[in-house]
Each structure stands twice: as C-alpha cells, then as structure tokens.
C-alpha cells in the first residue's frame, strides 16, 4: 500500500521486482496493480525475465500470476492440514505459546512440545491469587505487576496493560485447554 501511495503521488519512477508473484500472489490483484502503475507512468521490471513489451511477454507474466495464485492456495491447504494433524496428535502448532509456557528444547527431528516456564508461571499464579483471593481488578493487578517491575509477556514495554491481565485470567490454556484457530 505504501508503494502504491508513493507511485500515485509521483514519488516512484521505477519498481524493480524479483518475480511477478512478489507483486501479488493473487492474479486479479497483480493485473490491477500493473494497470495502476502503468496509469501512473511507473515502470515495473521483473529481474527474472525481460520487460513485458510484447503480447507474448505480457501473457507470460499473466500465466506466472495464475500459477503463483494456485501455488499459494496449495501451500495454505498443506499448512492447514499439517497443523490440524499435529494438533490432533497433541503437539503445539502455533508460533506463540501462552504466558507462563515456552517451547521445550528439542532435537532436529523431534516434534515441538511446550513446557512450563517456572518464573512466568509464578507470575501467573500471583495474578490468579490477587484476582481470586484478594479480589483485585485487572487494573490493580496490572499496577502491582508494573510496580514490581515484572517484565510483561511481550516485553518491550515497562508496564502491564490491564487487557493483558484480563487475557491471562480468561485464557483456558491455564485450565489445560489450548485451542487451534480459536479466533479464525
């Protein structure tokens, strides 16, 4: 989108791209983008093929776009099926694990597993303790954690957000249930 805005505003004269499928993995979007860049007088050159000056060369770019879209769909389907298979086997399949857990060290050919992160798990226990026993709100718990200088789950910040506390308190992973594709 930033490239399109810059091209529309006349800030770009030439776009160098490795392959047409790097422009877009959907054929319809690729055609739309090529037409937009042509209208804005921006030259697009693909490094892996000669400039599309003849009808045959333009056809080749279009065919590559259709093939790229098909390959993207096949990769997504294989990935979905693979994740579903490993989830049914009880193995974690997503990039992030809930706060208080971490991926266990594994050998090259072993499947990933998740283990409890003792330090973070103690923080989770404290959060639940404050909530259940002391009846503190998420806001107060966030202040307590921030005042104690406990690093938040995502790091990078020096404070705990109340929404992070609420997410921990309502996450069923702490009851032993971890869902795949819960939100999508």
Tab-separated table of N, CA and C in Angstrom:
chain	number	residue	atom	x	y	z
A	1	UNK	N	0.817	-1.199	0.000
A	1	UNK	CA	0.000	0.000	0.000
A	1	UNK	C	0.859	1.261	0.000
A	2	UNK	N	1.961	1.229	0.753
A	2	UNK	CA	2.851	2.392	0.777
A	2	UNK	C	3.478	2.615	-0.600
A	3	UNK	N	3.831	1.527	-1.279
A	3	UNK	CA	4.380	1.644	-2.631
A	3	UNK	C	3.340	2.215	-3.591
A	4	UNK	N	2.120	1.752	-3.483
A	4	UNK	CA	1.054	2.275	-4.338
A	4	UNK	C	0.833	3.762	-4.087
A	5	UNK	N	0.818	4.168	-2.826
A	5	UNK	CA	0.636	5.583	-2.497
A	5	UNK	C	1.771	6.423	-3.064
A	6	UNK	N	2.997	5.931	-2.915
A	6	UNK	CA	4.152	6.673	-3.428
A	6	UNK	C	4.101	6.773	-4.947
A	7	UNK	N	3.698	5.693	-5.621
A	7	UNK	CA	3.586	5.711	-7.080
A	7	UNK	C	2.499	6.687	-7.522
A	8	UNK	N	1.364	6.649	-6.850
A	8	UNK	CA	0.261	7.554	-7.180
A	8	UNK	C	0.669	9.016	-7.007
A	9	UNK	N	1.481	9.283	-5.968
A	9	UNK	CA	1.909	10.649	-5.676
A	9	UNK	C	3.094	11.102	-6.514
A	10	UNK	N	3.552	10.254	-7.452
A	10	UNK	CA	4.644	10.622	-8.345
A	10	UNK	C	6.017	10.529	-7.717
A	11	UNK	N	6.159	9.810	-6.632
A	11	UNK	CA	7.447	9.681	-5.945
A	11	UNK	C	8.279	8.512	-6.461
A	12	UNK	N	7.692	7.693	-7.340
A	12	UNK	CA	8.363	6.497	-7.847
A	12	UNK	C	8.311	6.519	-9.370
A	13	UNK	N	9.451	6.237	-9.998
A	13	UNK	CA	9.514	6.134	-11.455
A	13	UNK	C	9.656	4.693	-11.920
A	14	UNK	N	10.352	3.894	-11.097
A	14	UNK	CA	10.688	2.533	-11.484
A	14	UNK	C	10.585	1.616	-10.271
A	15	UNK	N	9.982	0.462	-10.477
A	15	UNK	CA	9.911	-0.559	-9.434
A	15	UNK	C	10.624	-1.788	-9.963
A	16	UNK	N	11.618	-2.252	-9.220
A	16	UNK	CA	12.322	-3.487	-9.560
A	16	UNK	C	11.789	-4.584	-8.657
A	17	UNK	N	11.388	-5.676	-9.266
A	17	UNK	CA	10.810	-6.765	-8.504
A	17	UNK	C	11.422	-8.067	-8.991
A	18	UNK	N	11.682	-8.989	-8.059
A	18	UNK	CA	12.313	-10.259	-8.403
A	18	UNK	C	11.462	-11.045	-9.403
A	19	UNK	N	10.220	-11.301	-9.066
A	19	UNK	CA	9.300	-12.080	-9.892
A	19	UNK	C	7.918	-11.435	-9.845
A	20	UNK	N	7.071	-11.703	-10.825
A	20	UNK	CA	5.711	-11.176	-10.766
A	20	UNK	C	4.938	-11.636	-9.533
A	21	UNK	N	5.226	-12.843	-9.052
A	21	UNK	CA	4.476	-13.321	-7.883
A	21	UNK	C	4.885	-12.618	-6.601
A	22	UNK	N	5.931	-11.814	-6.650
A	22	UNK	CA	6.301	-10.990	-5.493
A	22	UNK	C	5.431	-9.745	-5.440
A	23	UNK	N	4.872	-9.362	-6.563
A	23	UNK	CA	3.965	-8.221	-6.607
A	23	UNK	C	2.649	-8.581	-5.927
A	24	UNK	N	2.133	-9.743	-6.253
A	24	UNK	CA	0.913	-10.236	-5.625
A	24	UNK	C	0.781	-11.719	-5.913
A	25	UNK	N	0.246	-12.441	-4.951
A	25	UNK	CA	0.008	-13.880	-5.145
A	25	UNK	C	-1.387	-14.131	-5.695
A	26	UNK	N	-2.173	-13.087	-5.873
A	26	UNK	CA	-3.494	-13.230	-6.485
A	26	UNK	C	-3.439	-12.579	-7.865
A	27	UNK	N	-3.807	-13.354	-8.853
A	27	UNK	CA	-3.723	-12.889	-10.231
A	27	UNK	C	-4.504	-11.593	-10.456
A	28	UNK	N	-5.718	-11.528	-9.935
A	28	UNK	CA	-6.551	-10.334	-10.154
A	28	UNK	C	-5.878	-9.092	-9.570
A	29	UNK	N	-5.274	-9.223	-8.395
A	29	UNK	CA	-4.580	-8.082	-7.782
A	29	UNK	C	-3.358	-7.698	-8.606
A	30	UNK	N	-2.674	-8.707	-9.128
A	30	UNK	CA	-1.482	-8.445	-9.926
A	30	UNK	C	-1.843	-7.617	-11.162
A	31	UNK	N	-2.903	-8.008	-11.841
A	31	UNK	CA	-3.349	-7.268	-13.032
A	31	UNK	C	-3.744	-5.844	-12.651
A	32	UNK	N	-4.483	-5.711	-11.563
A	32	UNK	CA	-4.904	-4.396	-11.095
A	32	UNK	C	-3.699	-3.503	-10.789
A	33	UNK	N	-2.722	-4.058	-10.080
A	33	UNK	CA	-1.531	-3.272	-9.726
A	33	UNK	C	-0.737	-2.874	-10.965
A	34	UNK	N	-0.567	-3.794	-11.902
A	34	UNK	CA	0.171	-3.467	-13.127
A	34	UNK	C	-0.534	-2.349	-13.904
A	35	UNK	N	-1.870	-2.401	-13.933
A	35	UNK	CA	-2.618	-1.340	-14.625
A	35	UNK	C	-2.477	-0.007	-13.896
A	36	UNK	N	-2.525	-0.045	-12.547
A	36	UNK	CA	-2.364	1.194	-11.778
A	36	UNK	C	-0.994	1.809	-12.020
A	37	UNK	N	0.044	1.003	-11.959
A	37	UNK	CA	1.396	1.531	-12.154
A	37	UNK	C	1.575	2.089	-13.561
A	38	UNK	N	0.967	1.427	-14.548
A	38	UNK	CA	1.044	1.927	-15.925
A	38	UNK	C	0.334	3.275	-16.029
A	39	UNK	N	-0.845	3.385	-15.398
A	39	UNK	CA	-1.604	4.641	-15.423
A	39	UNK	C	-0.811	5.774	-14.767
A	40	UNK	N	-0.060	5.459	-13.727
A	40	UNK	CA	0.734	6.465	-13.015
A	40	UNK	C	2.117	6.643	-13.635
A	41	UNK	N	2.347	6.008	-14.774
A	41	UNK	CA	3.600	6.101	-15.526
A	41	UNK	C	4.796	5.630	-14.695
A	42	UNK	N	4.590	4.529	-13.976
A	42	UNK	CA	5.657	3.894	-13.212
A	42	UNK	C	6.037	2.618	-13.946
A	43	UNK	N	7.307	2.499	-14.254
A	43	UNK	CA	7.807	1.336	-14.966
A	43	UNK	C	8.070	0.209	-13.962
A	44	UNK	N	7.584	-0.992	-14.279
A	44	UNK	CA	7.841	-2.149	-13.425
A	44	UNK	C	8.705	-3.113	-14.210
A	45	UNK	N	9.799	-3.540	-13.587
A	45	UNK	CA	10.700	-4.501	-14.220
A	45	UNK	C	10.877	-5.692	-13.296
A	46	UNK	N	10.715	-6.867	-13.872
A	46	UNK	CA	10.920	-8.103	-13.133
A	46	UNK	C	12.319	-8.610	-13.451
A	47	UNK	N	13.104	-8.853	-12.444
A	47	UNK	CA	14.509	-9.199	-12.625
A	47	UNK	C	14.716	-10.582	-13.221
A	48	UNK	N	13.756	-11.469	-13.080
A	48	UNK	CA	13.912	-12.838	-13.569
A	48	UNK	C	13.398	-13.031	-14.999
A	49	UNK	N	12.997	-11.944	-15.664
A	49	UNK	CA	12.520	-12.076	-17.038
A	49	UNK	C	12.666	-10.740	-17.750
A	50	UNK	N	12.660	-10.759	-19.067
A	50	UNK	CA	12.784	-9.496	-19.813
A	50	UNK	C	11.539	-8.632	-19.629
A	51	UNK	N	11.641	-7.336	-19.915
A	51	UNK	CA	10.485	-6.450	-19.784
A	51	UNK	C	9.309	-6.950	-20.631
A	52	UNK	N	8.106	-6.793	-20.104
A	52	UNK	CA	6.893	-7.264	-20.791
A	52	UNK	C	6.465	-6.235	-21.823
A	53	UNK	N	7.164	-6.228	-22.965
A	53	UNK	CA	6.870	-5.257	-24.016
A	53	UNK	C	6.019	-5.851	-25.129
A	54	UNK	N	6.119	-7.152	-25.331
A	54	UNK	CA	5.318	-7.783	-26.385
A	54	UNK	C	4.114	-8.481	-25.755
A	55	UNK	N	3.173	-8.850	-26.617
A	55	UNK	CA	1.980	-9.563	-26.137
A	55	UNK	C	2.360	-10.890	-25.495
A	56	UNK	N	3.356	-11.582	-26.074
A	56	UNK	CA	3.782	-12.867	-25.535
A	56	UNK	C	4.397	-12.706	-24.144
A	57	UNK	N	5.183	-11.668	-23.961
A	57	UNK	CA	5.809	-11.441	-22.657
A	57	UNK	C	4.760	-11.059	-21.610
A	58	UNK	N	3.771	-10.269	-21.996
A	58	UNK	CA	2.687	-9.933	-21.069
A	58	UNK	C	1.879	-11.181	-20.703
A	59	UNK	N	1.654	-12.046	-21.677
A	59	UNK	CA	0.956	-13.304	-21.428
A	59	UNK	C	1.740	-14.163	-20.430
A	60	UNK	N	3.058	-14.202	-20.576
A	60	UNK	CA	3.891	-14.974	-19.659
A	60	UNK	C	3.751	-14.450	-18.226
A	61	UNK	N	3.738	-13.140	-18.063
A	61	UNK	CA	3.556	-12.547	-16.732
A	61	UNK	C	2.199	-12.953	-16.170
A	62	UNK	N	1.162	-12.939	-17.000
A	62	UNK	CA	-0.168	-13.314	-16.544
A	62	UNK	C	-0.221	-14.786	-16.149
A	63	UNK	N	0.395	-15.643	-16.936
A	63	UNK	CA	0.415	-17.075	-16.619
A	63	UNK	C	1.145	-17.304	-15.300
A	64	UNK	N	2.270	-16.608	-15.107
A	64	UNK	CA	3.004	-16.751	-13.847
A	64	UNK	C	2.141	-16.293	-12.666
A	65	UNK	N	1.325	-15.269	-12.870
A	65	UNK	CA	0.441	-14.800	-11.814
A	65	UNK	C	-0.593	-15.841	-11.433
A	66	UNK	N	-1.168	-16.506	-12.429
A	66	UNK	CA	-2.162	-17.554	-12.171
A	66	UNK	C	-1.508	-18.736	-11.460
A	67	UNK	N	-0.328	-19.124	-11.902
A	67	UNK	CA	0.393	-20.238	-11.271
A	67	UNK	C	0.755	-19.886	-9.831
A	68	UNK	N	1.186	-18.664	-9.589
A	68	UNK	CA	1.543	-18.239	-8.230
A	68	UNK	C	0.324	-18.285	-7.311
A	69	UNK	N	-0.827	-17.865	-7.825
A	69	UNK	CA	-2.041	-17.899	-7.014
A	69	UNK	C	-2.409	-19.342	-6.662
A	70	UNK	N	-2.295	-20.246	-7.642
A	70	UNK	CA	-2.579	-21.654	-7.386
A	70	UNK	C	-1.594	-22.237	-6.370
A	71	UNK	N	-0.332	-21.914	-6.500
A	71	UNK	CA	0.681	-22.424	-5.567
A	71	UNK	C	0.435	-21.905	-4.152
A	72	UNK	N	0.048	-20.661	-4.038
A	72	UNK	CA	-0.267	-20.093	-2.719
A	72	UNK	C	-1.411	-20.864	-2.068
A	73	UNK	N	-2.454	-21.147	-2.834
A	73	UNK	CA	-3.601	-21.890	-2.298
A	73	UNK	C	-3.181	-23.290	-1.873
A	74	UNK	N	-2.318	-23.943	-2.657
A	74	UNK	CA	-1.848	-25.290	-2.304
A	74	UNK	C	-1.007	-25.260	-1.035
A	75	UNK	N	-0.138	-24.270	-0.890
A	75	UNK	CA	0.695	-24.155	0.313
A	75	UNK	C	-0.184	-23.932	1.534
A	76	UNK	N	-1.173	-23.051	1.412
A	76	UNK	CA	-2.071	-22.781	2.545
A	76	UNK	C	-2.825	-24.042	2.955
A	77	UNK	N	-3.300	-24.820	1.991
A	77	UNK	CA	-4.044	-26.039	2.304
A	77	UNK	C	-3.139	-27.075	2.964
A	78	UNK	N	-1.927	-27.256	2.445
A	78	UNK	CA	-0.992	-28.219	3.059
A	78	UNK	C	-0.634	-27.787	4.470
A	79	UNK	N	-0.432	-26.500	4.666
A	79	UNK	CA	-0.098	-25.987	6.001
A	79	UNK	C	-1.257	-26.206	6.958
A	80	UNK	N	-2.467	-25.927	6.510
A	80	UNK	CA	-3.649	-26.125	7.352
A	80	UNK	C	-3.802	-27.591	7.748
A	81	UNK	N	-3.660	-28.476	6.767
A	81	UNK	CA	-3.789	-29.906	7.068
A	81	UNK	C	-2.683	-30.374	8.011
A	82	UNK	N	-1.457	-29.892	7.811
A	82	UNK	CA	-0.349	-30.278	8.685
A	82	UNK	C	-0.559	-29.796	10.111
A	83	UNK	N	-1.001	-28.570	10.269
A	83	UNK	CA	-1.262	-28.046	11.615
A	83	UNK	C	-2.379	-28.822	12.307
A	84	UNK	N	-3.419	-29.123	11.546
A	84	UNK	CA	-4.523	-29.882	12.111
A	84	UNK	C	-4.057	-31.272	12.545
A	85	UNK	N	-3.240	-31.912	11.719
A	85	UNK	CA	-2.717	-33.233	12.064
A	85	UNK	C	-1.932	-33.177	13.373
A	86	UNK	N	-1.001	-32.224	13.497
A	86	UNK	CA	-0.166	-32.155	14.705
A	86	UNK	C	-0.972	-31.725	15.920
A	87	UNK	N	-1.994	-30.908	15.722
A	87	UNK	CA	-2.854	-30.535	16.850
A	87	UNK	C	-3.602	-31.762	17.364
A	88	UNK	N	-4.070	-32.605	16.448
A	88	UNK	CA	-4.768	-33.824	16.872
A	88	UNK	C	-3.838	-34.804	17.576
A	89	UNK	N	-2.538	-34.686	17.305
A	89	UNK	CA	-1.548	-35.528	17.984
A	89	UNK	C	-1.155	-34.942	19.342
A	90	UNK	N	-1.682	-33.742	19.652
A	90	UNK	CA	-1.392	-33.109	20.939
A	90	UNK	C	-0.145	-32.243	20.934
A	91	UNK	N	0.364	-31.905	19.759
A	91	UNK	CA	1.560	-31.066	19.666
A	91	UNK	C	1.170	-29.614	19.383
A	92	UNK	N	1.924	-28.669	19.919
A	92	UNK	CA	1.640	-27.259	19.617
A	92	UNK	C	1.931	-26.962	18.157
A	93	UNK	N	1.140	-26.076	17.578
A	93	UNK	CA	1.297	-25.780	16.154
A	93	UNK	C	1.372	-24.298	15.842
A	94	UNK	N	1.298	-23.441	16.841
A	94	UNK	CA	1.328	-22.010	16.544
A	94	UNK	C	2.652	-21.411	17.001
A	95	UNK	N	2.916	-20.205	16.572
A	95	UNK	CA	4.177	-19.551	16.873
A	95	UNK	C	4.320	-19.105	18.317
A	96	UNK	N	3.234	-18.686	18.933
A	96	UNK	CA	3.305	-18.191	20.306
A	96	UNK	C	2.622	-19.159	21.255
A	97	UNK	N	3.163	-19.231	22.424
A	97	UNK	CA	2.531	-20.021	23.472
A	97	UNK	C	2.060	-19.050	24.549
A	98	UNK	N	1.080	-19.434	25.352
A	98	UNK	CA	0.586	-18.533	26.394
A	98	UNK	C	1.686	-18.174	27.398
A	99	UNK	N	1.544	-16.994	27.976
A	99	UNK	CA	2.485	-16.540	29.001
A	99	UNK	C	2.525	-17.580	30.119
A	100	UNK	N	3.731	-17.944	30.537
A	100	UNK	CA	3.896	-18.966	31.563
A	100	UNK	C	4.347	-20.291	30.975
A	101	UNK	N	4.365	-20.375	29.653
A	101	UNK	CA	4.826	-21.569	28.949
A	101	UNK	C	5.932	-21.168	27.976
A	102	UNK	N	6.670	-22.149	27.513
A	102	UNK	CA	7.679	-21.908	26.473
A	102	UNK	C	7.869	-23.201	25.692
A	103	UNK	N	8.392	-23.055	24.495
A	103	UNK	CA	8.725	-24.232	23.713
A	103	UNK	C	9.919	-24.921	24.359
A	104	UNK	N	9.832	-26.241	24.473
A	104	UNK	CA	10.930	-27.014	25.050
A	104	UNK	C	12.037	-27.167	24.011
A	105	UNK	N	13.259	-27.233	24.473
A	105	UNK	CA	14.369	-27.506	23.570
A	105	UNK	C	14.158	-28.883	22.959
A	106	UNK	N	14.473	-29.013	21.702
A	106	UNK	CA	14.258	-30.297	21.042
A	106	UNK	C	15.372	-30.563	20.052
A	107	UNK	N	15.495	-31.809	19.707
A	107	UNK	CA	16.439	-32.204	18.668
A	107	UNK	C	15.825	-31.922	17.303
A	108	UNK	N	16.627	-31.970	16.295
A	108	UNK	CA	16.208	-31.587	14.951
A	108	UNK	C	14.951	-32.311	14.464
A	109	UNK	N	14.837	-33.597	14.646
A	109	UNK	CA	13.718	-34.368	14.096
A	109	UNK	C	12.588	-34.601	15.091
A	110	UNK	N	12.677	-34.039	16.274
A	110	UNK	CA	11.617	-34.209	17.266
A	110	UNK	C	10.518	-33.178	17.041
A	111	UNK	N	9.306	-33.536	17.429
A	111	UNK	CA	8.177	-32.622	17.347
A	111	UNK	C	8.256	-31.620	18.493
A	112	UNK	N	7.766	-30.416	18.286
A	112	UNK	CA	7.810	-29.419	19.362
A	112	UNK	C	6.891	-29.797	20.515
A	113	UNK	N	7.311	-29.441	21.696
A	113	UNK	CA	6.477	-29.600	22.885
A	113	UNK	C	6.549	-28.309	23.682
A	114	UNK	N	5.611	-28.166	24.580
A	114	UNK	CA	5.538	-26.972	25.409
A	114	UNK	C	5.777	-27.389	26.847
A	115	UNK	N	6.521	-26.551	27.569
A	115	UNK	CA	6.752	-26.818	28.992
A	115	UNK	C	6.473	-25.553	29.784
A	116	UNK	N	6.315	-25.717	31.063
A	116	UNK	CA	6.044	-24.584	31.943
A	116	UNK	C	7.325	-23.783	32.131
A	117	UNK	N	7.231	-22.469	32.010
A	117	UNK	CA	8.319	-21.545	32.324
A	117	UNK	C	8.135	-21.179	33.795
A	118	UNK	N	8.998	-21.693	34.651
A	118	UNK	CA	8.799	-21.590	36.103
A	118	UNK	C	8.637	-20.141	36.576
A	119	UNK	N	9.471	-19.235	36.098
A	119	UNK	CA	9.395	-17.839	36.549
A	119	UNK	C	8.084	-17.184	36.133
A	120	UNK	N	7.729	-17.349	34.865
A	120	UNK	CA	6.489	-16.740	34.370
A	120	UNK	C	5.271	-17.428	34.984
A	121	UNK	N	5.360	-18.735	35.224
A	121	UNK	CA	4.236	-19.446	35.843
A	121	UNK	C	3.968	-18.921	37.251
A	122	UNK	N	5.010	-18.537	37.951
A	122	UNK	CA	4.835	-17.962	39.287
A	122	UNK	C	4.080	-16.635	39.201
A	123	UNK	N	4.372	-15.854	38.156
A	123	UNK	CA	3.653	-14.592	37.943
A	123	UNK	C	2.175	-14.886	37.654
A	124	UNK	N	1.909	-15.898	36.826
A	124	UNK	CA	0.523	-16.269	36.514
A	124	UNK	C	-0.201	-16.687	37.793
A	125	UNK	N	0.459	-17.492	38.634
A	125	UNK	CA	-0.157	-17.891	39.910
A	125	UNK	C	-0.469	-16.668	40.768
A	126	UNK	N	0.455	-15.701	40.773
A	126	UNK	CA	0.253	-14.482	41.552
A	126	UNK	C	-0.937	-13.692	41.020
A	127	UNK	N	-1.059	-13.619	39.698
A	127	UNK	CA	-2.185	-12.905	39.082
A	127	UNK	C	-3.505	-13.539	39.518
A	128	UNK	N	-3.589	-14.869	39.414
A	128	UNK	CA	-4.818	-15.558	39.820
A	128	UNK	C	-5.054	-15.408	41.316
A	129	UNK	N	-3.988	-15.424	42.109
A	129	UNK	CA	-4.128	-15.231	43.553
A	129	UNK	C	-4.683	-13.856	43.899
A	130	UNK	N	-4.136	-12.832	43.286
A	130	UNK	CA	-4.638	-11.479	43.530
A	130	UNK	C	-6.104	-11.357	43.107
A	131	UNK	N	-6.442	-11.991	41.994
A	131	UNK	CA	-7.799	-11.882	41.473
A	131	UNK	C	-8.795	-12.645	42.350
A	132	UNK	N	-8.456	-13.885	42.715
A	132	UNK	CA	-9.398	-14.737	43.442
A	132	UNK	C	-9.386	-14.432	44.939
A	133	UNK	N	-8.217	-14.404	45.533
A	133	UNK	CA	-8.118	-14.254	46.982
A	133	UNK	C	-8.271	-12.798	47.424
A	134	UNK	N	-7.504	-11.908	46.777
A	134	UNK	CA	-7.508	-10.504	47.189
A	134	UNK	C	-8.583	-9.679	46.483
A	135	UNK	N	-9.271	-10.277	45.489
A	135	UNK	CA	-10.357	-9.625	44.757
A	135	UNK	C	-9.918	-8.327	44.074
A	136	UNK	N	-8.674	-8.316	43.576
A	136	UNK	CA	-8.177	-7.138	42.867
A	136	UNK	C	-8.707	-7.131	41.429
A	137	UNK	N	-8.919	-5.955	40.894
A	137	UNK	CA	-9.355	-5.822	39.497
A	137	UNK	C	-8.142	-5.994	38.580
A	138	UNK	N	-8.424	-6.158	37.306
A	138	UNK	CA	-7.345	-6.261	36.325
A	138	UNK	C	-6.456	-5.026	36.330
A	139	UNK	N	-7.061	-3.871	36.515
A	139	UNK	CA	-6.313	-2.611	36.581
A	139	UNK	C	-5.344	-2.630	37.761
A	140	UNK	N	-5.821	-3.043	38.925
A	140	UNK	CA	-4.960	-3.077	40.115
A	140	UNK	C	-3.855	-4.122	39.984
A	141	UNK	N	-4.192	-5.259	39.387
A	141	UNK	CA	-3.181	-6.297	39.178
A	141	UNK	C	-2.102	-5.779	38.231
A	142	UNK	N	-2.511	-5.094	37.170
A	142	UNK	CA	-1.539	-4.527	36.225
A	142	UNK	C	-0.619	-3.539	36.935
A	143	UNK	N	-1.179	-2.711	37.818
A	143	UNK	CA	-0.354	-1.760	38.579
A	143	UNK	C	0.618	-2.490	39.491
A	144	UNK	N	0.154	-3.552	40.142
A	144	UNK	CA	1.021	-4.334	41.032
A	144	UNK	C	2.208	-4.911	40.249
A	145	UNK	N	1.922	-5.497	39.106
A	145	UNK	CA	2.978	-6.102	38.292
A	145	UNK	C	3.958	-5.057	37.780
A	146	UNK	N	3.434	-3.923	37.363
A	146	UNK	CA	4.293	-2.839	36.874
A	146	UNK	C	5.165	-2.309	38.002
A	147	UNK	N	4.576	-2.086	39.179
A	147	UNK	CA	5.338	-1.570	40.323
A	147	UNK	C	6.434	-2.532	40.763
A	148	UNK	N	6.219	-3.818	40.580
A	148	UNK	CA	7.223	-4.822	40.947
A	148	UNK	C	8.244	-5.036	39.833
A	149	UNK	N	8.087	-4.286	38.746
A	149	UNK	CA	8.998	-4.327	37.593
A	149	UNK	C	9.104	-5.710	36.981
A	150	UNK	N	7.981	-6.390	36.928
A	150	UNK	CA	7.916	-7.695	36.268
A	150	UNK	C	7.729	-7.439	34.778
A	151	UNK	N	8.555	-8.058	33.963
A	151	UNK	CA	8.517	-7.839	32.520
A	151	UNK	C	7.220	-8.418	31.953
A	152	UNK	N	6.473	-7.609	31.188
A	152	UNK	CA	5.219	-8.095	30.592
A	152	UNK	C	5.478	-9.200	29.558
A	153	UNK	N	4.461	-9.959	29.200
A	153	UNK	CA	4.632	-11.082	28.284
A	153	UNK	C	5.333	-10.746	26.977
A	154	UNK	N	5.018	-9.649	26.376
A	154	UNK	CA	5.614	-9.313	25.077
A	154	UNK	C	6.917	-8.533	25.227
A	155	UNK	N	7.278	-8.189	26.452
A	155	UNK	CA	8.493	-7.408	26.630
A	155	UNK	C	8.373	-6.076	25.921
A	156	UNK	N	9.459	-5.373	25.801
A	156	UNK	CA	9.457	-4.118	25.073
A	156	UNK	C	8.817	-2.956	25.802
A	157	UNK	N	7.878	-3.259	26.675
A	157	UNK	CA	7.228	-2.196	27.442
A	157	UNK	C	7.680	-2.312	28.886
A	158	UNK	N	7.493	-1.247	29.624
A	158	UNK	CA	7.867	-1.270	31.040
A	158	UNK	C	6.632	-1.347	31.932
A	159	UNK	N	5.468	-1.537	31.333
A	159	UNK	CA	4.242	-1.579	32.125
A	159	UNK	C	3.348	-2.715	31.647
A	160	UNK	N	2.484	-3.154	32.543
A	160	UNK	CA	1.487	-4.162	32.226
A	160	UNK	C	0.186	-3.469	31.853
A	161	UNK	N	-0.436	-3.923	30.810
A	161	UNK	CA	-1.721	-3.383	30.394
A	161	UNK	C	-2.829	-4.209	31.047
A	162	UNK	N	-3.891	-3.582	31.546
A	162	UNK	CA	-4.996	-4.349	32.139
A	162	UNK	C	-5.604	-5.377	31.182
A	163	UNK	N	-5.590	-5.091	29.884
A	163	UNK	CA	-6.144	-6.057	28.925
A	163	UNK	C	-5.300	-7.327	28.869
A	164	UNK	N	-3.993	-7.199	29.102
A	164	UNK	CA	-3.125	-8.380	29.155
A	164	UNK	C	-3.488	-9.240	30.360
A	165	UNK	N	-3.736	-8.603	31.481
A	165	UNK	CA	-4.140	-9.319	32.692
A	165	UNK	C	-5.470	-10.022	32.442
A	166	UNK	N	-6.419	-9.323	31.830
A	166	UNK	CA	-7.729	-9.924	31.549
A	166	UNK	C	-7.578	-11.126	30.619
A	167	UNK	N	-6.710	-10.997	29.624
A	167	UNK	CA	-6.489	-12.105	28.692
A	167	UNK	C	-5.959	-13.334	29.432
A	168	UNK	N	-5.034	-13.123	30.350
A	168	UNK	CA	-4.496	-14.243	31.134
A	168	UNK	C	-5.599	-14.858	31.985
A	169	UNK	N	-6.390	-14.026	32.633
A	169	UNK	CA	-7.435	-14.527	33.523
A	169	UNK	C	-8.539	-15.293	32.786
A	170	UNK	N	-8.733	-15.002	31.523
A	170	UNK	CA	-9.806	-15.651	30.765
A	170	UNK	C	-9.302	-16.703	29.779
A	171	UNK	N	-7.995	-16.925	29.734
A	171	UNK	CA	-7.408	-17.869	28.790
A	171	UNK	C	-7.542	-19.295	29.323
A	172	UNK	N	-8.228	-20.142	28.569
A	172	UNK	CA	-8.464	-21.515	29.004
A	172	UNK	C	-7.202	-22.376	28.995
A	173	UNK	N	-6.114	-21.863	28.439
A	173	UNK	CA	-4.855	-22.616	28.475
A	173	UNK	C	-4.440	-22.874	29.917
A	174	UNK	N	-4.811	-21.976	30.822
A	174	UNK	CA	-4.440	-22.137	32.228
A	174	UNK	C	-5.333	-23.154	32.934
A	175	UNK	N	-6.355	-23.643	32.209
A	175	UNK	CA	-7.187	-24.734	32.717
A	175	UNK	C	-6.818	-26.053	32.040
A	176	UNK	N	-5.885	-25.989	31.086
A	176	UNK	CA	-5.440	-27.199	30.403
A	176	UNK	C	-5.990	-27.381	29.007
A	177	UNK	N	-6.725	-26.410	28.476
A	177	UNK	CA	-7.270	-26.494	27.114
A	177	UNK	C	-6.622	-25.432	26.246
A	178	UNK	N	-6.027	-25.880	25.156
A	178	UNK	CA	-5.363	-24.949	24.251
A	178	UNK	C	-5.948	-25.179	22.871
A	179	UNK	N	-6.491	-24.133	22.262
A	179	UNK	CA	-7.228	-24.248	21.020
A	179	UNK	C	-6.401	-23.808	19.822
A	180	UNK	N	-6.671	-24.462	18.699
A	180	UNK	CA	-6.081	-24.100	17.426
A	180	UNK	C	-7.140	-23.348	16.629
A	181	UNK	N	-6.751	-22.236	16.011
A	181	UNK	CA	-7.673	-21.424	15.191
A	181	UNK	C	-8.921	-21.006	15.959
A	182	UNK	N	-8.730	-20.615	17.200
A	182	UNK	CA	-9.853	-20.233	18.032
A	182	UNK	C	-10.559	-18.980	17.503
A	183	UNK	N	-9.778	-18.047	16.995
A	183	UNK	CA	-10.342	-16.761	16.594
A	183	UNK	C	-10.563	-16.664	15.090
A	184	UNK	N	-10.084	-17.621	14.310
A	184	UNK	CA	-10.296	-17.612	12.864
A	184	UNK	C	-10.780	-18.983	12.450
